[in-house]
Structure formats: C-alpha cells, structure tokens
Short mmCIF file of C-alpha atoms and ligand atoms in Angstrom, two decimals:
data_model
loop_
_atom_site.label_atom_id
_atom_site.label_comp_id
_atom_site.label_asym_id
_atom_site.label_seq_id
_atom_site.Cartn_x
_atom_site.Cartn_y
_atom_site.Cartn_z
CA UNK A 1 -115.04 -7.34 74.15
CA UNK A 2 -117.23 -8.42 77.16
CA UNK A 3 -118.97 -5.27 78.68
CA UNK A 4 -118.08 -4.61 82.20
CA UNK A 5 -120.63 -4.89 84.83
CA UNK A 6 -121.76 -1.35 86.22
CA UNK A 7 -121.33 -2.36 89.84
CA UNK A 8 -121.46 1.26 90.91
CA UNK A 9 -124.82 1.99 89.38
CA UNK A 10 -126.25 -1.46 90.80
CA UNK A 11 -125.05 -0.35 94.18
CA UNK A 12 -126.54 3.17 93.87
CA UNK A 13 -129.90 1.65 92.77
CA UNK A 14 -129.80 -0.74 95.81
CA UNK A 15 -129.35 2.26 98.18
CA UNK A 16 -132.28 4.04 96.33
CA UNK A 17 -130.46 6.91 95.55
CA UNK A 18 -129.80 9.12 92.27
CA UNK A 19 -128.19 12.17 91.08
CA UNK A 20 -129.99 15.57 90.83
CA UNK A 21 -129.86 16.83 87.19
CA UNK A 22 -129.06 20.35 88.43
CA UNK A 23 -128.52 22.56 91.59
CA UNK A 24 -132.26 23.66 91.51
CA UNK A 25 -133.23 20.08 91.13
CA UNK A 26 -131.17 19.05 94.33
CA UNK A 27 -132.43 22.03 96.27
CA UNK A 28 -136.26 21.28 95.22
CA UNK A 29 -135.65 17.61 96.40
CA UNK A 30 -133.86 18.75 99.45
CA UNK A 31 -136.56 21.26 100.38
CA UNK A 32 -139.18 18.50 100.30
CA UNK A 33 -136.92 16.31 102.49
CA UNK A 34 -135.72 18.91 104.89
CA UNK A 35 -138.26 21.77 105.07
CA UNK A 36 -136.78 24.85 106.95
CA UNK A 37 -133.55 23.19 107.52
CA UNK A 38 -132.85 23.37 103.69
CA UNK A 39 -132.69 27.22 104.20
CA UNK A 40 -130.32 26.72 107.08
CA UNK A 41 -127.90 24.47 104.70
CA UNK A 42 -127.89 27.26 101.81
CA UNK A 43 -126.82 29.71 104.53
CA UNK A 44 -124.05 27.19 105.74
CA UNK A 45 -123.02 26.79 102.20
CA UNK A 46 -122.38 30.55 101.91
CA UNK A 47 -120.35 30.63 105.01
CA UNK A 48 -118.41 27.58 103.93
CA UNK A 49 -119.25 26.08 107.14
CA UNK A 50 -118.22 22.48 106.21
CA UNK A 51 -118.45 21.06 109.76
CA UNK A 52 -122.03 22.12 110.25
CA UNK A 53 -122.86 21.14 106.86
CA UNK A 54 -121.95 17.64 107.46
CA UNK A 55 -123.64 17.69 110.77
CA UNK A 56 -126.80 18.97 109.34
CA UNK A 57 -126.80 16.55 106.24
CA UNK A 58 -126.24 13.53 108.59
CA UNK A 59 -129.29 14.35 110.76
CA UNK A 60 -130.77 11.15 109.95
CA UNK A 61 -129.61 8.19 107.71
CA UNK A 62 -132.29 8.58 104.95
CA UNK A 63 -131.54 12.42 104.66
CA UNK A 64 -127.96 11.73 104.63
CA UNK A 65 -128.18 9.24 101.97
CA UNK A 66 -130.39 10.96 99.74
CA UNK A 67 -128.19 14.11 100.15
CA UNK A 68 -125.14 12.19 98.91
CA UNK A 69 -126.92 10.56 96.28
CA UNK A 70 -128.24 14.01 94.98
CA UNK A 71 -124.90 15.56 95.01
CA UNK A 72 -122.51 12.64 94.41
CA UNK A 73 -124.62 9.86 92.91
CA UNK A 74 -122.38 9.82 89.68
CA UNK A 75 -119.38 10.42 91.56
CA UNK A 76 -120.12 7.32 93.64
CA UNK A 77 -120.83 5.33 90.89
CA UNK A 78 -117.20 6.15 89.27
CA UNK A 79 -115.49 5.61 92.56
CA UNK A 80 -117.12 2.37 93.11
CA UNK A 81 -116.52 1.06 89.59
CA UNK A 82 -112.75 2.29 90.08
CA UNK A 83 -112.44 0.32 93.22
CA UNK A 84 -114.16 -2.93 91.60
CA UNK A 85 -111.74 -2.72 88.47
CA UNK A 86 -108.66 -2.08 90.85
CA UNK A 87 -109.21 -4.68 93.52
CA UNK A 88 -105.59 -5.61 93.67
CA UNK A 89 -104.98 -2.32 95.27
CA UNK A 90 -106.67 -3.38 98.41
CA UNK A 91 -105.44 -5.64 101.06
CA UNK A 92 -107.17 -7.45 103.98
CA UNK A 93 -106.74 -4.53 106.69
CA UNK A 94 -108.29 -1.41 105.15
CA UNK A 95 -108.65 1.97 106.68
CA UNK A 96 -111.28 4.44 105.02
CA UNK A 97 -110.46 7.97 106.07
CA UNK A 98 -113.43 10.31 105.99
CA UNK A 99 -116.09 7.65 105.52
CA UNK A 100 -119.14 10.04 105.99
CA UNK A 101 -122.40 8.08 106.39
CA UNK A 102 -120.87 4.87 105.23
CA UNK A 103 -121.66 4.67 101.57
CA UNK A 104 -118.02 3.73 100.23
CA UNK A 105 -117.38 1.84 103.59
CA UNK A 106 -120.34 -0.67 103.02
CA UNK A 107 -119.55 -0.92 99.46
CA UNK A 108 -115.78 -1.97 100.49
CA UNK A 109 -117.50 -4.28 103.10
CA UNK A 110 -119.73 -5.98 100.46
CA UNK A 111 -116.91 -6.10 97.78
CA UNK A 112 -114.28 -7.54 100.25
CA UNK A 113 -116.23 -9.91 102.29
CA UNK A 114 -112.89 -11.39 103.83
CA UNK A 115 -111.54 -8.08 104.52
CA UNK A 116 -111.93 -5.97 107.55
CA UNK A 117 -112.55 -2.35 107.11
CA UNK A 118 -112.07 0.35 109.75
CA UNK A 119 -114.12 3.56 108.75
CA UNK A 120 -113.47 6.81 110.58
CA UNK A 121 -114.95 10.24 110.23
CA UNK A 122 -114.55 13.33 112.50
CA UNK A 123 -118.32 13.97 112.14
CA UNK A 124 -120.08 11.94 114.95
CA UNK A 125 -123.34 11.75 113.24
CA UNK A 126 -121.95 10.57 109.90
CA UNK A 127 -120.27 7.69 112.04
CA UNK A 128 -123.68 6.76 113.81
CA UNK A 129 -125.33 6.76 110.20
CA UNK A 130 -122.47 4.52 108.79
CA UNK A 131 -123.13 1.92 111.56
CA UNK A 132 -126.85 2.17 110.89
CA UNK A 133 -126.21 1.82 107.20
CA UNK A 134 -124.15 -1.19 107.62
CA UNK A 135 -126.78 -2.79 109.85
CA UNK A 136 -129.30 -2.07 107.23
CA UNK A 137 -127.07 -3.87 104.50
CA UNK A 138 -126.10 -6.53 106.90
CA UNK A 139 -122.49 -5.67 106.34
CA UNK A 140 -120.65 -6.78 109.30
CA UNK A 141 -117.00 -6.33 108.39
CA UNK A 142 -116.89 -2.69 108.86
CA UNK A 143 -116.00 -1.16 111.94
CA UNK A 144 -116.96 2.69 112.51
CA UNK A 145 -115.07 5.14 114.91
CA UNK A 146 -115.53 8.78 115.42
CA UNK A 147 -112.05 9.91 114.93
CA UNK A 148 -109.98 12.52 113.19
CA UNK A 149 -107.02 11.04 111.09
CA UNK A 150 -104.67 13.19 113.15
CA UNK A 151 -105.96 11.59 116.40
CA UNK A 152 -105.73 7.92 115.15
CA UNK A 153 -103.30 5.88 117.18
CA UNK A 154 -100.11 4.40 115.53
CA UNK A 155 -102.35 1.60 113.87
CA UNK A 156 -101.20 0.56 110.35
CA UNK A 157 -103.03 -0.92 107.55
CA UNK A 158 -102.50 -2.71 104.39
CA UNK A 159 -104.51 -0.26 102.87
CA UNK A 160 -105.49 3.31 103.41
CA UNK A 161 -108.25 4.84 101.20
CA UNK A 162 -109.17 8.61 101.12
CA UNK A 163 -111.82 9.61 98.83
CA UNK A 164 -112.32 13.53 98.74
CA UNK A 165 -110.62 14.49 102.07
CA UNK A 166 -107.40 16.31 101.03
CA UNK A 167 -109.24 19.45 100.08
CA UNK A 168 -110.46 19.49 103.72
CA UNK A 169 -107.10 19.36 105.19
CA UNK A 170 -105.09 22.09 103.66
CA UNK A 171 -102.94 24.22 105.77
CA UNK A 172 -103.92 27.39 103.79
CA UNK A 173 -106.29 28.01 100.91
CA UNK A 174 -104.42 31.36 100.02
CA UNK A 175 -102.48 30.66 97.10
CA UNK A 176 -102.70 33.41 94.59
CA UNK A 177 -102.39 32.93 90.80
CA UNK A 178 -98.65 33.64 89.75
CA UNK A 179 -97.93 32.36 86.33
CA UNK A 180 -94.65 31.00 87.87
CA UNK A 181 -93.18 27.89 86.59
CA UNK A 182 -95.17 25.05 86.81
CA UNK A 183 -92.97 23.01 89.47
CA UNK A 184 -92.77 26.04 91.50
CA UNK A 185 -96.60 26.29 91.50
CA UNK A 186 -96.92 22.55 92.34
CA UNK A 187 -94.53 22.86 95.32
CA UNK A 188 -96.53 25.76 96.58
CA UNK A 189 -99.71 23.66 96.43
CA UNK A 190 -97.92 20.66 97.64
CA UNK A 191 -96.83 22.40 101.06
CA UNK A 192 -100.52 23.08 101.82
CA UNK A 193 -101.10 19.26 101.82
CA UNK A 194 -97.76 17.95 103.04
CA UNK A 195 -98.87 17.25 106.55
CA UNK A 196 -102.13 15.65 105.42
CA UNK A 197 -100.12 13.29 103.00
CA UNK A 198 -97.70 12.41 106.09
CA UNK A 199 -100.87 11.69 108.06
CA UNK A 200 -102.24 9.22 105.60
CA UNK A 201 -98.88 7.56 104.88
CA UNK A 202 -97.99 7.06 108.50
CA UNK A 203 -100.86 4.57 108.49
CA UNK A 204 -99.86 2.26 105.66
CA UNK A 205 -97.79 -0.53 106.62
CA UNK A 206 -94.51 -1.37 104.68
CA UNK A 207 -95.26 -2.95 101.55
CA UNK A 208 -99.06 -1.48 102.02
CA UNK A 209 -100.97 0.82 99.62
CA UNK A 210 -102.49 4.32 99.82
CA UNK A 211 -105.26 4.88 97.55
CA UNK A 212 -106.42 8.48 97.21
CA UNK A 213 -109.28 9.63 95.07
CA UNK A 214 -109.15 13.44 95.17
CA UNK A 215 -111.09 16.49 93.76
CA UNK A 216 -108.34 17.70 91.40
CA UNK A 217 -107.90 18.32 87.85
CA UNK A 218 -104.79 17.86 86.07
CA UNK A 219 -103.35 20.98 87.47
CA UNK A 220 -100.37 21.99 89.79
CA UNK A 221 -102.57 21.10 92.68
CA UNK A 222 -102.45 17.71 91.64
CA UNK A 223 -98.63 17.53 90.82
CA UNK A 224 -98.26 18.97 94.28
CA UNK A 225 -100.02 16.17 95.69
CA UNK A 226 -97.95 13.52 93.79
CA UNK A 227 -94.81 15.25 94.88
CA UNK A 228 -96.30 15.05 98.62
CA UNK A 229 -96.85 11.07 98.10
CA UNK A 230 -93.24 11.00 96.71
CA UNK A 231 -91.88 12.62 99.72
CA UNK A 232 -93.29 10.10 101.99
CA UNK A 233 -91.48 7.23 99.91
CA UNK A 234 -94.71 6.11 98.21
CA UNK A 235 -94.25 4.66 94.64
CA UNK A 236 -97.07 5.73 92.11
CA UNK A 237 -98.66 2.48 90.64
CA UNK A 238 -99.10 3.76 87.25
CA UNK A 239 -101.46 0.78 86.20
CA UNK A 240 -104.02 1.98 88.84
CA UNK A 241 -103.99 5.89 87.86
CA UNK A 242 -107.30 7.03 86.42
CA UNK A 243 -108.94 10.45 85.99
CA UNK A 244 -112.63 10.12 86.94
CA UNK A 245 -114.90 12.68 84.97
CA UNK A 246 -117.99 12.96 87.06
CA UNK A 247 -121.14 15.14 86.80
CA UNK A 248 -122.24 16.75 89.91
CA UNK A 249 -125.60 18.74 89.84
CA UNK A 250 -125.11 18.77 86.10
CA UNK A 251 -121.77 20.26 85.92
CA UNK A 252 -118.41 18.39 85.48
CA UNK A 253 -116.19 17.53 88.35
CA UNK A 254 -112.70 15.68 87.96
CA UNK A 255 -111.40 13.20 90.42
CA UNK A 256 -107.78 11.89 90.18
CA UNK A 257 -107.50 8.18 91.44
CA UNK A 258 -103.89 7.19 92.33
CA UNK A 259 -102.51 4.42 94.50
CA UNK A 260 -98.98 4.55 95.55
CA UNK A 261 -97.06 1.70 97.56
CA UNK A 262 -94.90 2.03 100.60
CA UNK A 263 -91.47 0.83 99.64
CA UNK A 264 -88.09 1.04 101.39
CA UNK A 265 -86.20 1.91 98.05
CA UNK A 266 -86.44 5.23 96.55
CA UNK A 267 -89.88 6.14 95.14
CA UNK A 268 -90.16 6.82 91.02
CA UNK A 269 -90.21 10.08 89.54
CA UNK A 270 -93.52 11.49 89.53
CA UNK A 271 -92.76 14.21 87.24
CA UNK A 272 -92.25 11.79 84.46
CA UNK A 273 -95.48 10.44 85.30
CA UNK A 274 -97.13 13.95 84.98
CA UNK A 275 -95.48 14.64 81.84
CA UNK A 276 -96.88 11.10 80.40
CA UNK A 277 -100.14 12.83 80.84
CA UNK A 278 -99.45 15.42 78.11
CA UNK A 279 -98.16 13.44 74.97
CA UNK A 280 -97.29 15.69 72.07
CA UNK A 281 -98.74 15.11 68.71
CA UNK A 282 -96.40 14.77 65.95
CA UNK A 283 -95.82 17.98 64.20
CA UNK A 284 -97.49 20.08 67.06
CA UNK A 285 -96.51 23.85 67.23
CA UNK A 286 -98.86 25.08 69.89
CA UNK A 287 -99.89 23.89 73.32
CA UNK A 288 -102.54 25.29 75.70
CA UNK A 289 -103.23 25.17 79.51
CA UNK A 290 -101.25 22.90 81.65
CA UNK A 291 -99.68 20.94 78.62
CA UNK A 292 -98.38 24.32 77.72
CA UNK A 293 -96.92 25.11 81.45
CA UNK A 294 -95.59 21.41 81.23
CA UNK A 295 -93.84 22.24 77.96
CA UNK A 296 -92.09 25.36 79.29
CA UNK A 297 -91.01 23.64 82.58
CA UNK A 298 -89.32 20.94 80.24
CA UNK A 299 -87.68 23.64 78.18
CA UNK A 300 -86.28 25.81 81.09
CA UNK A 301 -82.71 24.65 80.51
CA UNK A 302 -83.00 25.21 76.85
CA UNK A 303 -84.06 28.82 77.26
CA UNK A 304 -81.13 31.10 75.89
CA UNK A 305 -82.09 34.82 75.26
CA UNK A 306 -85.46 36.72 76.43
CA UNK A 307 -85.99 38.78 73.39
CA UNK A 308 -88.65 40.66 75.25
CA UNK A 309 -91.19 39.87 77.93
CA UNK A 310 -93.43 41.57 80.68
CA UNK A 311 -95.83 40.83 83.31
CA UNK A 312 -99.14 42.99 83.58
CA UNK A 313 -100.72 43.80 86.98
CA UNK A 314 -104.08 45.53 87.67
CA UNK A 315 -104.33 48.32 90.26
CA UNK A 316 -104.54 45.99 93.26
CA UNK A 317 -100.96 44.59 92.38
CA UNK A 318 -102.46 41.21 91.30
CA UNK A 319 -100.86 39.81 88.35
CA UNK A 320 -103.27 39.19 85.39
CA UNK A 321 -101.12 38.47 82.48
CA UNK A 322 -97.54 37.26 81.41
CA UNK A 323 -95.91 37.47 78.07
CA UNK A 324 -92.40 36.32 76.73
CA UNK A 325 -90.47 35.44 73.77
CA UNK A 326 -87.30 33.38 74.18
CA UNK A 327 -85.03 32.04 71.58
CA UNK A 328 -83.76 28.48 72.51
CA UNK A 329 -80.35 26.79 72.33
CA UNK A 330 -80.43 25.33 69.02
CA UNK A 331 -82.40 28.23 67.18
CA UNK A 332 -86.13 27.54 67.94
CA UNK A 333 -88.17 30.37 69.40
CA UNK A 334 -90.60 29.81 72.36
CA UNK A 335 -93.69 32.29 72.45
CA UNK A 336 -95.54 32.27 75.88
CA UNK A 337 -98.62 33.97 76.60
CA UNK A 338 -100.73 33.78 79.84
CA UNK A 339 -103.70 35.43 81.22
CA UNK A 340 -106.33 34.26 83.72
CA UNK A 341 -108.23 32.20 81.17
CA UNK A 342 -105.48 30.74 79.12
CA UNK A 343 -101.85 29.84 78.75
CA UNK A 344 -100.51 29.17 75.31
CA UNK A 345 -97.03 28.21 74.09
CA UNK A 346 -95.92 28.07 70.73
CA UNK A 347 -92.55 26.88 69.13
CA UNK A 348 -91.36 28.28 66.00
CA UNK A 349 -88.36 28.61 63.66
CA UNK A 350 -85.84 31.23 64.15
CA UNK A 351 -87.41 33.36 61.20
CA UNK A 352 -90.28 34.22 63.47
CA UNK A 353 -88.34 36.06 65.89
CA UNK A 354 -89.31 39.49 64.19
CA UNK A 355 -93.00 39.09 63.76
CA UNK A 356 -93.70 37.75 67.18
CA UNK A 357 -91.84 40.56 68.71
CA UNK A 358 -94.03 43.06 66.90
CA UNK A 359 -97.01 40.92 68.14
CA UNK A 360 -95.67 41.23 71.76
CA UNK A 361 -95.28 45.01 71.36
CA UNK A 362 -98.88 45.29 70.16
CA UNK A 363 -100.14 43.29 73.26
CA UNK A 364 -97.93 45.65 75.59
CA UNK A 365 -99.49 48.71 74.13
CA UNK A 366 -102.92 47.01 74.28
CA UNK A 367 -102.31 46.35 78.23
CA UNK A 368 -101.04 49.95 78.77
CA UNK A 369 -104.09 51.43 76.91
CA UNK A 370 -106.40 49.23 79.31
CA UNK A 371 -104.54 50.97 82.37
CA UNK A 372 -102.57 48.05 83.40
CA UNK A 373 -99.16 48.18 85.14
CA UNK A 374 -96.32 46.46 83.15
CA UNK A 375 -93.19 45.06 84.30
CA UNK A 376 -90.43 43.84 82.19
CA UNK A 377 -89.45 40.08 83.10
CA UNK A 378 -85.85 39.35 84.44
CA UNK A 379 -84.39 36.60 82.40
CA UNK A 380 -82.45 35.19 85.34
CA UNK A 381 -85.28 35.20 87.84
CA UNK A 382 -87.53 33.32 85.32
CA UNK A 383 -85.37 30.44 84.97
CA UNK A 384 -85.20 29.90 88.91
CA UNK A 385 -87.22 27.31 90.66
CA UNK A 386 -87.31 29.37 93.88
C1 SAM B 27 -116.32 15.42 101.03
S1 SAM B 27 -116.57 14.27 102.24
C2 SAM B 27 -116.31 12.85 101.47
C3 SAM B 27 -116.80 11.61 102.39
C4 SAM B 27 -116.79 10.33 101.58
N1 SAM B 27 -115.33 10.06 101.52
C5 SAM B 27 -117.14 10.31 100.17
O1 SAM B 27 -116.24 10.44 99.13
O2 SAM B 27 -118.28 10.42 99.94
C6 SAM B 27 -115.31 14.31 103.41
C7 SAM B 27 -115.60 13.64 104.68
O3 SAM B 27 -114.33 13.38 105.33
C8 SAM B 27 -114.37 13.78 106.69
N2 SAM B 27 -112.90 14.30 107.03
C9 SAM B 27 -112.33 15.43 106.50
N3 SAM B 27 -111.14 15.30 106.88
C10 SAM B 27 -111.24 14.52 107.96
C11 SAM B 27 -109.91 14.12 108.87
N4 SAM B 27 -108.79 14.64 108.90
N5 SAM B 27 -110.15 13.07 109.63
C12 SAM B 27 -111.48 12.34 109.88
N6 SAM B 27 -112.35 12.59 108.90
C13 SAM B 27 -112.22 13.69 108.02
C14 SAM B 27 -115.48 14.99 106.78
O4 SAM B 27 -115.91 14.99 108.07
C15 SAM B 27 -116.31 14.39 105.81
O5 SAM B 27 -117.19 13.40 106.39
#
C-alpha cells in the first residue's frame, strides 16, 4: 500500500516548531524564551486563568508559535493529517472557531487554495498573530476577526470547524461522579455543552457540515456531545469519525474527530454509533470501563431481579463505589462492580448466583470495615433514566 505523506509533520517543520518531550522540557524552553513571564505563566496555570494565558502566550508571534509547538505539536500533526485525509468534509466557505494564532487556519488556507476561511477568536492578540502568520506564510485566503462565536452575526458557512474549544465553553464544570447509568451521565455532560453546540450549528448552512475535533475520550462527555449534535439535527458522518491519540508533554491525550451534516430530515441514532465503538469479542464474559457501562445500559430492559446491591459513600457523602447482582430475564446473571478507578461487568450462567452473592457480601463487609457508609440499591430507581 502506498504510504500516505505526513503532511502534518511537513507543516510543523515548515513552521519551525516541535513538541516538547515532557513538562520540564517545555518549561525549560519557555523559560529561555519568556524569562520572568514564564513564572507568571505557571501562576496563571495554577489559577486556571485561561484568558490571561492566551493573552500572554500570544505576546509575540514567535512566542505563540513555539508555545503551541511545544505543547501541541503532535496534536497539530494529527489534526492536520485528519483534515488532509477528510478533505471532502470541507466546502468553499469555512468558519474556524477559536483559531488562536492561526496555525490551523493557515494550514486550511494552503490546503484549500480555492476556499475562503473566516477565522475567529475571542483573544485579540491571537487574532493579530494569526494575521501576521498568514502574511509570513503568504496565505491570502484567510480573514481573521476578533470575535467570540456567540457574538458572530447570522452568517452561515459550508463548513464550521472547531478544534479544542468545547471544553472552554461549558456552562458548568461541576459534575460529580455518580455511577449513574451511562445515558444519564451523558445527558448531564451534554447539558453543559448544549448551548455551545447550538451556537456552532447555527452557523452551518443547510446541507453544510460541522467538524469538531474535541478533547474527549470515549466517555459520557463524548456521548453527551454526540447527543447535543443530534439535538441540532446534525447527522454524524460515520466514515469521518476518528479517534486521534496524541502525545502532549510526553503524556497521552485523546481527541475525537467527528463531522456531522445539517440535513432537514431526522438525524441518525448516535447511540448506535456509540455502541459500535465497543464491539464484543465472541465468548467474552467480562467488560471493563465504558464498554462495561455500555453493556449495562443496553441490558437495562433485561434486568429482572436485583439479588443484592449497595452503594458506598465516604464521610463527605461522596459516592465511591457501587456493586450489584442482577438476574436477567432469560436466566443469566449480571455482576456489576464500580469504584473510582474501574467498572467491571460480568455476565454468568444462573449457577453463579450464590457464589457471586457471597462475593458481594465479602465486599460489603470490607467496605463497612473501612468505615464507609453503605446504602442498599433501589431496584426501580436503578432502571430509571431520570
Ligand atoms: C485550546 S485553544 C485551541 C486553539 C486552536 N483551535 C487549536 O486547536 O490550536 C482554544 C482557543 O479558542 C478560543 N475560544 C474559545 N472559546 C471561544 C469562543 N466561544 N469564541 C471564540 N473563540 C473562542 C480561545 O481564545 C483559544 O484561542
């Protein structure tokens, strides 16, 4: 098979930036570039003062480019390669939301010379740097505007692109771990991004496409985002979906690249899409993580008798574990164990009810010995979505 050109890497090399190997490596390099401003930057990270971080990193174009390269070089490489491999998702009039210093805007401009890119950001210095970068790279089909998405007029585009902006536009960050059913968790997370998804969708013309490449794992946050897109009558383009596994400061970071089309008809079922991310192996008896939560969600209607089950809470009242043993219509037994680190779901034959009930009893005694507060599960409440 012909090897695909690594257009993302070529672009980064052309910009003269490269990712740092670790946080310490990034800080040492930024220290050399920024001097005492680097200490201020660390302070702003601690305070989570995102707006001032963007202003500071955009102090000059070379600083902004190196900063982005050190932190996000590998991520840019993968995003650019995804864009190049999915050119058919992009039309003539493109809106890029949250363009920062224009790294992706200029990539789009040169990849699509016949298109026009409107690039917006709410950080004024970022936009100025974007203009300077476009001039430096002689890219003349990108127009930069200092503007927040929510203040953009009613203009509509063939394609709206957002890369890593959703997490900065949540209505609340305060969702506690709950061990609730997967769909319930997804709806909670989805609610925090609903308005932002609506804002993005508002600028997609009928028949146009929304492309989002967001910082999310395959978690309820991502499922919530998909539900939000569906609520905007956007249809997921299955062929365009890709998980981008990146390395940032030597650590893994996951992005979900998704494109969705604005159609007049009812959009497809994103929950089916979600389930397709967790195919079962033949003969599989145990599932872990979100695959386990997905299995449980899919079997809710089959849950028959709750043989035993409890939730464990710490002294602050925060939930830290949930354990349940259900028999299913048809005779199988479902054994659910979840704590802060891991969820496991096992499906067993009916003969396993007694040994598993004993195991659950041992877990209960252990939790009691640890001083946790235990509450029995309510079978009816467990099956409800709200
Ligand atoms: C994490 S950075 C990502 C920048 C760029 N998309 C990338 O992937 O390199 C987020 C950028 O989006 C901008 N931003 C976030 N929310 C925005 C909004 N509602 N309207 C305009 N810009 C926004 C921020 O100012 C920041 O420059």
